[in-house]
PDB file of C-alpha atoms and ligand atoms in Angstrom:
ATOM      1  CA  MET A   1     126.010 -66.117  55.540  1.00  0.00           C
ATOM      2  CA  SER A   2     126.504 -66.055  59.445  1.00  0.00           C
ATOM      3  CA  ASP A   3     126.217 -63.083  61.035  1.00  0.00           C
ATOM      4  CA  GLN A   4     129.815 -63.167  62.332  1.00  0.00           C
ATOM      5  CA  LEU A   5     131.725 -62.188  59.240  1.00  0.00           C
ATOM      6  CA  LEU A   6     135.184 -62.436  60.944  1.00  0.00           C
ATOM      7  CA  GLU A   7     135.562 -64.873  64.297  1.00  0.00           C
ATOM      8  CA  MET A   8     138.365 -65.046  66.089  1.00  0.00           C
ATOM      9  CA  GLU A   9     139.087 -68.309  68.603  1.00  0.00           C
ATOM     10  CA  GLY A  10     142.556 -68.100  71.003  1.00  0.00           C
ATOM     11  CA  VAL A  11     144.626 -66.714  67.689  1.00  0.00           C
ATOM     12  CA  ALA A  12     148.055 -66.622  67.886  1.00  0.00           C
ATOM     13  CA  LEU A  13     150.000 -64.341  64.512  1.00  0.00           C
ATOM     14  CA  GLY A  14     153.585 -63.521  64.464  1.00  0.00           C
ATOM     15  CA  TYR A  15     156.094 -63.799  61.905  1.00  0.00           C
ATOM     16  CA  THR A  16     158.329 -66.250  63.249  1.00  0.00           C
ATOM     17  CA  ALA A  17     157.921 -68.882  65.724  1.00  0.00           C
ATOM     18  CA  GLU A  18     157.765 -66.100  68.744  1.00  0.00           C
ATOM     19  CA  PRO A  19     154.007 -64.243  68.733  1.00  0.00           C
ATOM     20  CA  VAL A  20     153.556 -61.214  68.307  1.00  0.00           C
ATOM     21  CA  LEU A  21     150.110 -61.077  69.053  1.00  0.00           C
ATOM     22  CA  ARG A  22     148.402 -64.493  71.436  1.00  0.00           C
ATOM     23  CA  GLY A  23     145.518 -66.048  72.686  1.00  0.00           C
ATOM     24  CA  ILE A  24     143.135 -63.492  70.045  1.00  0.00           C
ATOM     25  CA  ASP A  25     139.699 -63.335  70.491  1.00  0.00           C
ATOM     26  CA  LEU A  26     137.431 -61.430  68.529  1.00  0.00           C
ATOM     27  CA  VAL A  27     133.724 -61.188  66.923  1.00  0.00           C
ATOM     28  CA  VAL A  28     133.350 -58.976  63.973  1.00  0.00           C
ATOM     29  CA  ARG A  29     129.421 -58.717  63.296  1.00  0.00           C
ATOM     30  CA  ARG A  30     128.187 -57.329  59.955  1.00  0.00           C
ATOM     31  CA  GLY A  31     126.937 -53.502  60.191  1.00  0.00           C
ATOM     32  CA  GLU A  32     129.436 -52.260  62.967  1.00  0.00           C
ATOM     33  CA  LEU A  33     132.189 -51.070  63.205  1.00  0.00           C
ATOM     34  CA  VAL A  34     135.078 -51.403  65.327  1.00  0.00           C
ATOM     35  CA  VAL A  35     138.130 -50.210  66.075  1.00  0.00           C
ATOM     36  CA  ILE A  36     140.954 -50.663  66.608  1.00  0.00           C
ATOM     37  CA  ALA A  37     143.858 -48.442  69.031  1.00  0.00           C
ATOM     38  CA  GLY A  38     147.077 -49.782  70.887  1.00  0.00           C
ATOM     39  CA  GLY A  39     150.300 -48.528  70.660  1.00  0.00           C
ATOM     40  CA  SER A  40     152.786 -48.444  67.832  1.00  0.00           C
ATOM     41  CA  GLY A  41     154.115 -51.972  66.934  1.00  0.00           C
ATOM     42  CA  CYS A  42     151.571 -53.894  69.056  1.00  0.00           C
ATOM     43  CA  GLY A  43     150.069 -55.563  66.227  1.00  0.00           C
ATOM     44  CA  LYS A  44     147.602 -54.573  64.605  1.00  0.00           C
ATOM     45  CA  SER A  45     148.159 -55.036  61.512  1.00  0.00           C
ATOM     46  CA  THR A  46     149.291 -57.677  61.498  1.00  0.00           C
ATOM     47  CA  LEU A  47     146.258 -58.593  63.346  1.00  0.00           C
ATOM     48  CA  LEU A  48     144.167 -57.080  60.038  1.00  0.00           C
ATOM     49  CA  LYS A  49     146.838 -59.353  58.024  1.00  0.00           C
ATOM     50  CA  GLY A  50     145.939 -62.905  59.912  1.00  0.00           C
ATOM     51  CA  ALA A  51     141.737 -61.493  59.148  1.00  0.00           C
ATOM     52  CA  VAL A  52     142.362 -61.748  55.798  1.00  0.00           C
ATOM     53  CA  GLY A  53     144.948 -65.008  55.747  1.00  0.00           C
ATOM     54  CA  LEU A  54     147.811 -63.034  54.583  1.00  0.00           C
ATOM     55  CA  LEU A  55     149.568 -64.544  57.977  1.00  0.00           C
ATOM     56  CA  GLN A  56     148.717 -67.518  58.293  1.00  0.00           C
ATOM     57  CA  PRO A  57     147.732 -68.055  62.083  1.00  0.00           C
ATOM     58  CA  LEU A  58     150.334 -69.706  64.365  1.00  0.00           C
ATOM     59  CA  GLU A  59     147.434 -70.790  66.885  1.00  0.00           C
ATOM     60  CA  GLY A  60     143.624 -71.471  67.115  1.00  0.00           C
ATOM     61  CA  THR A  61     141.118 -70.662  63.547  1.00  0.00           C
ATOM     62  CA  ILE A  62     140.354 -67.691  62.149  1.00  0.00           C
ATOM     63  CA  ARG A  63     137.047 -67.372  60.248  1.00  0.00           C
ATOM     64  CA  LEU A  64     136.252 -64.719  56.949  1.00  0.00           C
ATOM     65  CA  LEU A  65     132.665 -64.318  56.019  1.00  0.00           C
ATOM     66  CA  GLY A  66     132.457 -67.330  57.688  1.00  0.00           C
ATOM     67  CA  THR A  67     135.335 -69.798  55.742  1.00  0.00           C
ATOM     68  CA  ASP A  68     138.092 -71.604  57.803  1.00  0.00           C
ATOM     69  CA  LEU A  69     140.750 -69.846  56.997  1.00  0.00           C
ATOM     70  CA  ALA A  70     142.799 -72.496  57.007  1.00  0.00           C
ATOM     71  CA  ASN A  71     144.026 -75.347  54.499  1.00  0.00           C
ATOM     72  CA  LEU A  72     142.213 -72.977  51.739  1.00  0.00           C
ATOM     73  CA  ASP A  73     143.635 -72.575  48.087  1.00  0.00           C
ATOM     74  CA  GLU A  74     144.747 -70.178  47.089  1.00  0.00           C
ATOM     75  CA  GLU A  75     141.337 -69.879  44.577  1.00  0.00           C
ATOM     76  CA  ASP A  76     139.206 -69.694  47.449  1.00  0.00           C
ATOM     77  CA  LEU A  77     140.930 -67.763  49.139  1.00  0.00           C
ATOM     78  CA  ASN A  78     140.646 -64.898  45.968  1.00  0.00           C
ATOM     79  CA  ARG A  79     136.760 -65.408  46.034  1.00  0.00           C
ATOM     80  CA  LEU A  80     136.893 -64.405  49.582  1.00  0.00           C
ATOM     81  CA  ARG A  81     139.270 -61.546  49.003  1.00  0.00           C
ATOM     82  CA  SER A  82     137.552 -60.556  46.573  1.00  0.00           C
ATOM     83  CA  HIS A  83     134.427 -59.579  49.810  1.00  0.00           C
ATOM     84  CA  THR A  84     136.661 -57.929  51.940  1.00  0.00           C
ATOM     85  CA  GLY A  85     138.511 -55.145  51.318  1.00  0.00           C
ATOM     86  CA  LEU A  86     141.111 -53.375  52.605  1.00  0.00           C
ATOM     87  CA  LEU A  87     143.189 -50.475  52.932  1.00  0.00           C
ATOM     88  CA  PHE A  88     146.583 -50.763  53.780  1.00  0.00           C
ATOM     89  CA  GLN A  89     148.473 -48.156  56.204  1.00  0.00           C
ATOM     90  CA  GLY A  90     149.692 -45.792  53.916  1.00  0.00           C
ATOM     91  CA  GLY A  91     147.494 -46.385  50.989  1.00  0.00           C
ATOM     92  CA  ALA A  92     150.157 -48.605  48.242  1.00  0.00           C
ATOM     93  CA  LEU A  93     148.871 -47.008  45.110  1.00  0.00           C
ATOM     94  CA  LEU A  94     150.650 -48.141  42.485  1.00  0.00           C
ATOM     95  CA  ASN A  95     152.527 -45.150  41.354  1.00  0.00           C
ATOM     96  CA  SER A  96     152.937 -46.203  38.183  1.00  0.00           C
ATOM     97  CA  LEU A  97     149.302 -45.975  37.111  1.00  0.00           C
ATOM     98  CA  THR A  98     146.278 -43.409  37.353  1.00  0.00           C
ATOM     99  CA  VAL A  99     144.004 -43.329  40.051  1.00  0.00           C
ATOM    100  CA  ALA A 100     141.491 -44.619  37.699  1.00  0.00           C
ATOM    101  CA  GLU A 101     143.860 -47.533  37.137  1.00  0.00           C
ATOM    102  CA  ASN A 102     144.422 -48.539  40.426  1.00  0.00           C
ATOM    103  CA  VAL A 103     141.090 -48.613  41.316  1.00  0.00           C
ATOM    104  CA  ALA A 104     140.392 -50.583  38.492  1.00  0.00           C
ATOM    105  CA  LEU A 105     142.912 -53.047  39.463  1.00  0.00           C
ATOM    106  CA  PRO A 106     140.905 -55.410  41.543  1.00  0.00           C
ATOM    107  CA  ILE A 107     138.061 -55.008  39.467  1.00  0.00           C
ATOM    108  CA  SER A 108     139.943 -56.775  36.266  1.00  0.00           C
ATOM    109  CA  GLN A 109     141.186 -58.874  39.288  1.00  0.00           C
ATOM    110  CA  HIS A 110     138.122 -60.223  40.314  1.00  0.00           C
ATOM    111  CA  ALA A 111     135.207 -59.736  38.183  1.00  0.00           C
ATOM    112  CA  ARG A 112     134.800 -60.633  34.802  1.00  0.00           C
ATOM    113  CA  LEU A 113     133.522 -57.450  33.345  1.00  0.00           C
ATOM    114  CA  PRO A 114     133.810 -55.809  30.052  1.00  0.00           C
ATOM    115  CA  PRO A 115     136.318 -52.632  29.499  1.00  0.00           C
ATOM    116  CA  GLY A 116     133.285 -50.787  29.416  1.00  0.00           C
ATOM    117  CA  ALA A 117     131.048 -51.509  32.419  1.00  0.00           C
ATOM    118  CA  VAL A 118     135.246 -51.305  34.423  1.00  0.00           C
ATOM    119  CA  LYS A 119     135.198 -47.769  33.430  1.00  0.00           C
ATOM    120  CA  LEU A 120     131.800 -47.227  34.754  1.00  0.00           C
ATOM    121  CA  LEU A 121     132.153 -49.387  38.113  1.00  0.00           C
ATOM    122  CA  VAL A 122     135.534 -47.106  38.437  1.00  0.00           C
ATOM    123  CA  ARG A 123     133.659 -43.292  37.541  1.00  0.00           C
ATOM    124  CA  MET A 124     131.495 -44.074  40.375  1.00  0.00           C
ATOM    125  CA  LYS A 125     133.869 -45.533  43.194  1.00  0.00           C
ATOM    126  CA  LEU A 126     135.683 -42.407  42.501  1.00  0.00           C
ATOM    127  CA  ALA A 127     132.714 -39.964  42.636  1.00  0.00           C
ATOM    128  CA  GLN A 128     131.793 -41.687  45.784  1.00  0.00           C
ATOM    129  CA  VAL A 129     135.266 -40.205  47.391  1.00  0.00           C
ATOM    130  CA  GLY A 130     135.306 -37.262  45.435  1.00  0.00           C
ATOM    131  CA  LEU A 131     137.584 -37.755  43.220  1.00  0.00           C
ATOM    132  CA  GLU A 132     135.850 -38.359  39.546  1.00  0.00           C
ATOM    133  CA  ALA A 133     137.263 -34.938  38.745  1.00  0.00           C
ATOM    134  CA  ASP A 134     140.916 -36.449  39.486  1.00  0.00           C
ATOM    135  CA  LEU A 135     140.920 -40.248  37.435  1.00  0.00           C
ATOM    136  CA  ASP A 136     143.430 -39.752  34.913  1.00  0.00           C
ATOM    137  CA  LYS A 137     146.310 -38.517  37.476  1.00  0.00           C
ATOM    138  CA  LEU A 138     149.325 -40.172  39.020  1.00  0.00           C
ATOM    139  CA  PRO A 139     149.254 -40.892  43.021  1.00  0.00           C
ATOM    140  CA  SER A 140     152.481 -38.264  43.403  1.00  0.00           C
ATOM    141  CA  GLU A 141     150.636 -35.779  41.984  1.00  0.00           C
ATOM    142  CA  LEU A 142     148.103 -36.228  44.483  1.00  0.00           C
ATOM    143  CA  SER A 143     148.194 -34.909  47.838  1.00  0.00           C
ATOM    144  CA  GLY A 144     147.640 -37.332  51.213  1.00  0.00           C
ATOM    145  CA  GLY A 145     143.701 -36.964  51.660  1.00  0.00           C
ATOM    146  CA  MET A 146     142.903 -37.425  48.209  1.00  0.00           C
ATOM    147  CA  ARG A 147     145.754 -40.689  47.851  1.00  0.00           C
ATOM    148  CA  LYS A 148     143.567 -41.673  51.740  1.00  0.00           C
ATOM    149  CA  ARG A 149     140.356 -41.284  49.546  1.00  0.00           C
ATOM    150  CA  ALA A 150     141.593 -43.069  46.615  1.00  0.00           C
ATOM    151  CA  ALA A 151     143.297 -46.422  48.280  1.00  0.00           C
ATOM    152  CA  LEU A 152     139.565 -46.476  49.287  1.00  0.00           C
ATOM    153  CA  ALA A 153     137.639 -46.067  46.162  1.00  0.00           C
ATOM    154  CA  ARG A 154     140.308 -49.094  45.221  1.00  0.00           C
ATOM    155  CA  ALA A 155     139.574 -51.289  48.686  1.00  0.00           C
ATOM    156  CA  MET A 156     136.043 -50.801  48.300  1.00  0.00           C
ATOM    157  CA  ALA A 157     135.715 -51.068  44.419  1.00  0.00           C
ATOM    158  CA  LEU A 158     134.342 -54.884  44.884  1.00  0.00           C
ATOM    159  CA  ASP A 159     131.632 -53.492  47.513  1.00  0.00           C
ATOM    160  CA  PRO A 160     132.891 -55.994  49.796  1.00  0.00           C
ATOM    161  CA  ASP A 161     130.856 -56.489  52.977  1.00  0.00           C
ATOM    162  CA  LEU A 162     133.990 -56.116  55.156  1.00  0.00           C
ATOM    163  CA  LEU A 163     136.171 -53.301  54.888  1.00  0.00           C
ATOM    164  CA  LEU A 164     139.826 -52.934  56.678  1.00  0.00           C
ATOM    165  CA  CYS A 165     141.749 -49.620  57.460  1.00  0.00           C
ATOM    166  CA  ASP A 166     144.603 -49.297  58.420  1.00  0.00           C
ATOM    167  CA  GLU A 167     145.504 -46.184  59.820  1.00  0.00           C
ATOM    168  CA  PRO A 168     143.082 -44.395  57.381  1.00  0.00           C
ATOM    169  CA  SER A 169     143.849 -40.962  58.633  1.00  0.00           C
ATOM    170  CA  ALA A 170     148.082 -41.249  60.341  1.00  0.00           C
ATOM    171  CA  GLY A 171     150.067 -38.596  58.298  1.00  0.00           C
ATOM    172  CA  LEU A 172     146.348 -35.922  57.539  1.00  0.00           C
ATOM    173  CA  ASP A 173     145.834 -33.072  59.577  1.00  0.00           C
ATOM    174  CA  PRO A 174     142.785 -32.600  61.702  1.00  0.00           C
ATOM    175  CA  VAL A 175     140.522 -31.184  59.492  1.00  0.00           C
ATOM    176  CA  THR A 176     141.429 -33.975  56.579  1.00  0.00           C
ATOM    177  CA  ALA A 177     141.208 -36.662  59.023  1.00  0.00           C
ATOM    178  CA  ALA A 178     137.739 -35.555  59.997  1.00  0.00           C
ATOM    179  CA  SER A 179     136.478 -35.095  56.546  1.00  0.00           C
ATOM    180  CA  LEU A 180     137.666 -38.597  55.365  1.00  0.00           C
ATOM    181  CA  ASP A 181     136.172 -40.182  59.182  1.00  0.00           C
ATOM    182  CA  ARG A 182     132.718 -38.687  57.773  1.00  0.00           C
ATOM    183  CA  LEU A 183     133.218 -40.523  54.048  1.00  0.00           C
ATOM    184  CA  LEU A 184     133.513 -43.571  56.042  1.00  0.00           C
ATOM    185  CA  LEU A 185     130.426 -42.807  57.288  1.00  0.00           C
ATOM    186  CA  ASP A 186     129.305 -42.044  54.973  1.00  0.00           C
ATOM    187  CA  LEU A 187     130.042 -44.984  53.042  1.00  0.00           C
ATOM    188  CA  ARG A 188     129.575 -47.732  55.862  1.00  0.00           C
ATOM    189  CA  GLN A 189     125.522 -46.039  55.410  1.00  0.00           C
ATOM    190  CA  ALA A 190     125.350 -45.756  51.753  1.00  0.00           C
ATOM    191  CA  MET A 191     127.403 -49.250  51.411  1.00  0.00           C
ATOM    192  CA  SER A 192     125.658 -51.291  54.562  1.00  0.00           C
ATOM    193  CA  MET A 193     129.519 -52.158  55.050  1.00  0.00           C
ATOM    194  CA  THR A 194     130.816 -53.365  58.099  1.00  0.00           C
ATOM    195  CA  LEU A 195     134.656 -51.747  59.584  1.00  0.00           C
ATOM    196  CA  LEU A 196     137.167 -52.897  60.966  1.00  0.00           C
ATOM    197  CA  VAL A 197     139.408 -49.084  61.024  1.00  0.00           C
ATOM    198  CA  VAL A 198     143.258 -49.126  63.101  1.00  0.00           C
ATOM    199  CA  THR A 199     143.768 -45.991  64.260  1.00  0.00           C
ATOM    200  CA  HIS A 200     145.370 -44.411  66.602  1.00  0.00           C
ATOM    201  CA  GLU A 201     143.874 -41.069  67.044  1.00  0.00           C
ATOM    202  CA  LEU A 202     141.049 -39.910  68.982  1.00  0.00           C
ATOM    203  CA  SER A 203     139.310 -37.904  67.224  1.00  0.00           C
ATOM    204  CA  SER A 204     138.670 -40.386  65.554  1.00  0.00           C
ATOM    205  CA  ILE A 205     138.014 -43.020  67.871  1.00  0.00           C
ATOM    206  CA  GLU A 206     134.901 -40.630  69.173  1.00  0.00           C
ATOM    207  CA  ALA A 207     133.807 -40.072  66.195  1.00  0.00           C
ATOM    208  CA  ILE A 208     133.262 -43.028  64.681  1.00  0.00           C
ATOM    209  CA  ALA A 209     133.917 -46.450  66.841  1.00  0.00           C
ATOM    210  CA  ASP A 210     130.678 -48.207  67.752  1.00  0.00           C
ATOM    211  CA  ARG A 211     132.637 -50.743  69.521  1.00  0.00           C
ATOM    212  CA  VAL A 212     136.904 -49.999  70.101  1.00  0.00           C
ATOM    213  CA  VAL A 213     139.535 -52.265  70.519  1.00  0.00           C
ATOM    214  CA  MET A 214     142.368 -51.786  72.510  1.00  0.00           C
ATOM    215  CA  VAL A 215     145.648 -54.211  71.882  1.00  0.00           C
ATOM    216  CA  ALA A 216     148.029 -54.143  74.030  1.00  0.00           C
ATOM    217  CA  ASP A 217     151.189 -56.320  75.706  1.00  0.00           C
ATOM    218  CA  GLY A 218     151.019 -59.142  73.165  1.00  0.00           C
ATOM    219  CA  GLY A 219     147.025 -59.333  73.041  1.00  0.00           C
ATOM    220  CA  ILE A 220     143.456 -57.959  73.627  1.00  0.00           C
ATOM    221  CA  VAL A 221     143.079 -55.639  76.619  1.00  0.00           C
ATOM    222  CA  PHE A 222     139.826 -54.118  75.878  1.00  0.00           C
ATOM    223  CA  ASP A 223     136.847 -55.194  74.025  1.00  0.00           C
ATOM    224  CA  GLY A 224     133.990 -52.995  74.142  1.00  0.00           C
ATOM    225  CA  SER A 225     131.405 -50.571  73.331  1.00  0.00           C
ATOM    226  CA  LEU A 226     132.971 -47.116  73.323  1.00  0.00           C
ATOM    227  CA  ASP A 227     130.882 -45.451  76.070  1.00  0.00           C
ATOM    228  CA  GLU A 228     132.615 -48.906  77.999  1.00  0.00           C
ATOM    229  CA  ALA A 229     135.875 -47.071  76.922  1.00  0.00           C
ATOM    230  CA  ARG A 230     135.271 -43.564  78.186  1.00  0.00           C
ATOM    231  CA  ARG A 231     134.293 -45.613  81.485  1.00  0.00           C
ATOM    232  CA  SER A 232     136.785 -48.077  81.636  1.00  0.00           C
ATOM    233  CA  GLU A 233     139.231 -47.454  84.580  1.00  0.00           C
ATOM    234  CA  LEU A 234     141.905 -49.985  83.009  1.00  0.00           C
ATOM    235  CA  PRO A 235     144.678 -48.151  83.217  1.00  0.00           C
ATOM    236  CA  VAL A 236     145.903 -48.011  79.478  1.00  0.00           C
ATOM    237  CA  VAL A 237     141.830 -47.758  78.185  1.00  0.00           C
ATOM    238  CA  LYS A 238     141.869 -44.425  80.976  1.00  0.00           C
ATOM    239  CA  ASP A 239     145.840 -43.125  80.448  1.00  0.00           C
ATOM    240  CA  PHE A 240     144.284 -42.642  76.724  1.00  0.00           C
ATOM    241  CA  PHE A 241     140.763 -41.838  76.876  1.00  0.00           C
ATOM    242  CA  GLU A 242     141.587 -39.080  79.876  1.00  0.00           C
ATOM    243  CA  ARG A 243     144.548 -38.023  78.235  1.00  0.00           C
ATOM    244  CA  ARG A 244     142.500 -35.491  75.448  1.00  0.00           C
ATOM    245  CA  ALA A 245     140.473 -33.446  78.959  1.00  0.00           C
ATOM    246  CA  SER A 246     143.735 -32.868  80.910  1.00  0.00           C
ATOM    247  CA  GLU A 247     145.673 -31.932  76.774  1.00  0.00           C
ATOM    248  CA  PRO A 248     143.527 -30.196  74.431  1.00  0.00           C
ATOM    249  CA  SER A 249     144.778 -31.281  70.917  1.00  0.00           C
ATOM    250  CA  THR A 250     145.887 -28.772  68.344  1.00  0.00           C
ATOM    251  CA  ALA A 251     147.652 -30.456  66.088  1.00  0.00           C
ATOM    252  CA  GLY A 252     146.695 -34.032  64.147  1.00  0.00           C
ATOM    253  CA  ARG A 253     149.633 -35.994  66.459  1.00  0.00           C
ATOM    254  CA  SER A 254     147.449 -38.745  68.991  1.00  0.00           C
ATOM    255  CA  MET A 255     147.330 -39.240  72.258  1.00  0.00           C
ATOM    256  CA  LEU A 256     148.667 -41.884  72.583  1.00  0.00           C
ATOM    257  CA  GLU A 257     151.173 -41.385  70.269  1.00  0.00           C
ATOM    258  CA  ARG A 258     152.060 -38.634  72.849  1.00  0.00           C
ATOM    259  CA  PHE A 259     151.276 -40.939  76.006  1.00  0.00           C
ATOM    260  CA  LEU A 260     154.335 -43.399  75.611  1.00  0.00           C
ATOM    261  CA  GLN A 261     156.571 -40.421  73.817  1.00  0.00           C
ATOM    262  CA  GLN A 262     156.535 -39.731  77.829  1.00  0.00           C
TER     263      GLN A 262
HETATM  264  N1  ATP B 301     157.231 -58.441  57.954  1.00  0.00           N
HETATM  265  C1  ATP B 301     157.490 -58.554  59.345  1.00  0.00           C
HETATM  266  N2  ATP B 301     158.674 -59.193  59.255  1.00  0.00           N
HETATM  267  C2  ATP B 301     158.834 -59.766  60.401  1.00  0.00           C
HETATM  268  N3  ATP B 301     158.546 -58.868  61.614  1.00  0.00           N
HETATM  269  C3  ATP B 301     157.069 -58.515  61.410  1.00  0.00           C
HETATM  270  C4  ATP B 301     157.004 -57.769  60.107  1.00  0.00           C
HETATM  271  N4  ATP B 301     155.601 -56.254  61.018  1.00  0.00           N
HETATM  272  C5  ATP B 301     155.466 -56.213  61.434  1.00  0.00           C
HETATM  273  N5  ATP B 301     156.725 -57.517  62.204  1.00  0.00           N
HETATM  274  C6  ATP B 301     156.073 -57.134  64.056  1.00  0.00           C
HETATM  275  O1  ATP B 301     155.332 -57.250  64.326  1.00  0.00           O
HETATM  276  C7  ATP B 301     154.966 -56.475  65.280  1.00  0.00           C
HETATM  277  C8  ATP B 301     154.172 -56.127  65.498  1.00  0.00           C
HETATM  278  O2  ATP B 301     153.775 -55.052  63.888  1.00  0.00           O
HETATM  279  P1  ATP B 301     152.277 -53.991  63.624  1.00  0.00           P
HETATM  280  O3  ATP B 301     153.331 -53.715  61.730  1.00  0.00           O
HETATM  281  O4  ATP B 301     151.850 -54.888  63.234  1.00  0.00           O
HETATM  282  O5  ATP B 301     152.734 -53.274  64.270  1.00  0.00           O
HETATM  283  P2  ATP B 301     151.409 -51.764  64.207  1.00  0.00           P
HETATM  284  O6  ATP B 301     151.154 -52.423  64.888  1.00  0.00           O
HETATM  285  O7  ATP B 301     150.368 -52.242  63.599  1.00  0.00           O
HETATM  286  O8  ATP B 301     152.363 -50.777  64.556  1.00  0.00           O
HETATM  287  P3  ATP B 301     151.909 -48.876  63.637  1.00  0.00           P
HETATM  288  O9  ATP B 301     150.880 -48.440  64.758  1.00  0.00           O
HETATM  289  O10 ATP B 301     153.644 -48.297  63.355  1.00  0.00           O
HETATM  290  O11 ATP B 301     152.159 -49.385  62.609  1.00  0.00           O
HETATM  291  C9  ATP B 301     156.040 -55.778  65.737  1.00  0.00           C
HETATM  292  O12 ATP B 301     157.197 -55.602  66.523  1.00  0.00           O
HETATM  293  C10 ATP B 301     157.058 -55.252  64.394  1.00  0.00           C
HETATM  294  O13 ATP B 301     158.474 -55.395  64.454  1.00  0.00           O
HETATM  295 MG1   MG B 302     150.010 -51.107  61.858  1.00  0.00          MG
END
């Protein structure tokens, strides 16, 4: 397989004839951890939906793990998705199922394994995120941080080549958010995963990003290393990164959110 796990060329994405995003050129290579940042409603989740074929592009080409997503039948798309993990914004655990049953879902859906093997795999995945003692709990019995970790275990249940995470630390206190960042970095190293992570949090970006992609005004306005992002003269990037120096973070609210609210 090519080293380019995700390639978007001239992509427009949206829900009506008027695209939310247009002219998107984005490549994610094996081993990278790319962060997508940008204001609320700018199209970050839309970009992830396009990347995994949940939303067809209005224009352009999307290749996921080397395969063009256009004209794929449901079976091929499913096979491709089984090599890709998606941690939805908000986690999206099924509330009527236990933690273990939630994590078992993608395994039973994509892999034909005897029940004993599924159970073992689920235990392993939950151990990786530190939830081995909570496998029989319902999502409603977990804390916010535990729910995120359970959703993460489900997203990586099939050892995906590419893991997409939509705001993994949103809504968590700074300490829990930092431990989730640490977990992502550990998992990435242990499982040699490539990650595309949407986040608002400057502290997360600084802790985990190799590369930063900033979305604004219906497109990608910056794509470069974390160092380049810190040195960028582009107003939208500069404002985002300089905010912290003038105003130390006191709570889990992101600098960009504060900036946008002014
Ligand atoms: N299912 C949908 N149907 C119609 N419009 C949608 C749908 N989902 C998102 N949109 C619109 O697309 C735009 C981008 O939404 P998106 O969810 O991608 O933003 P986002 O950058 O992820 O925001 P946030 O940081 O708040 O999660 C918004 O204007 C939103 O109203
Ligand atoms: Mg979103």
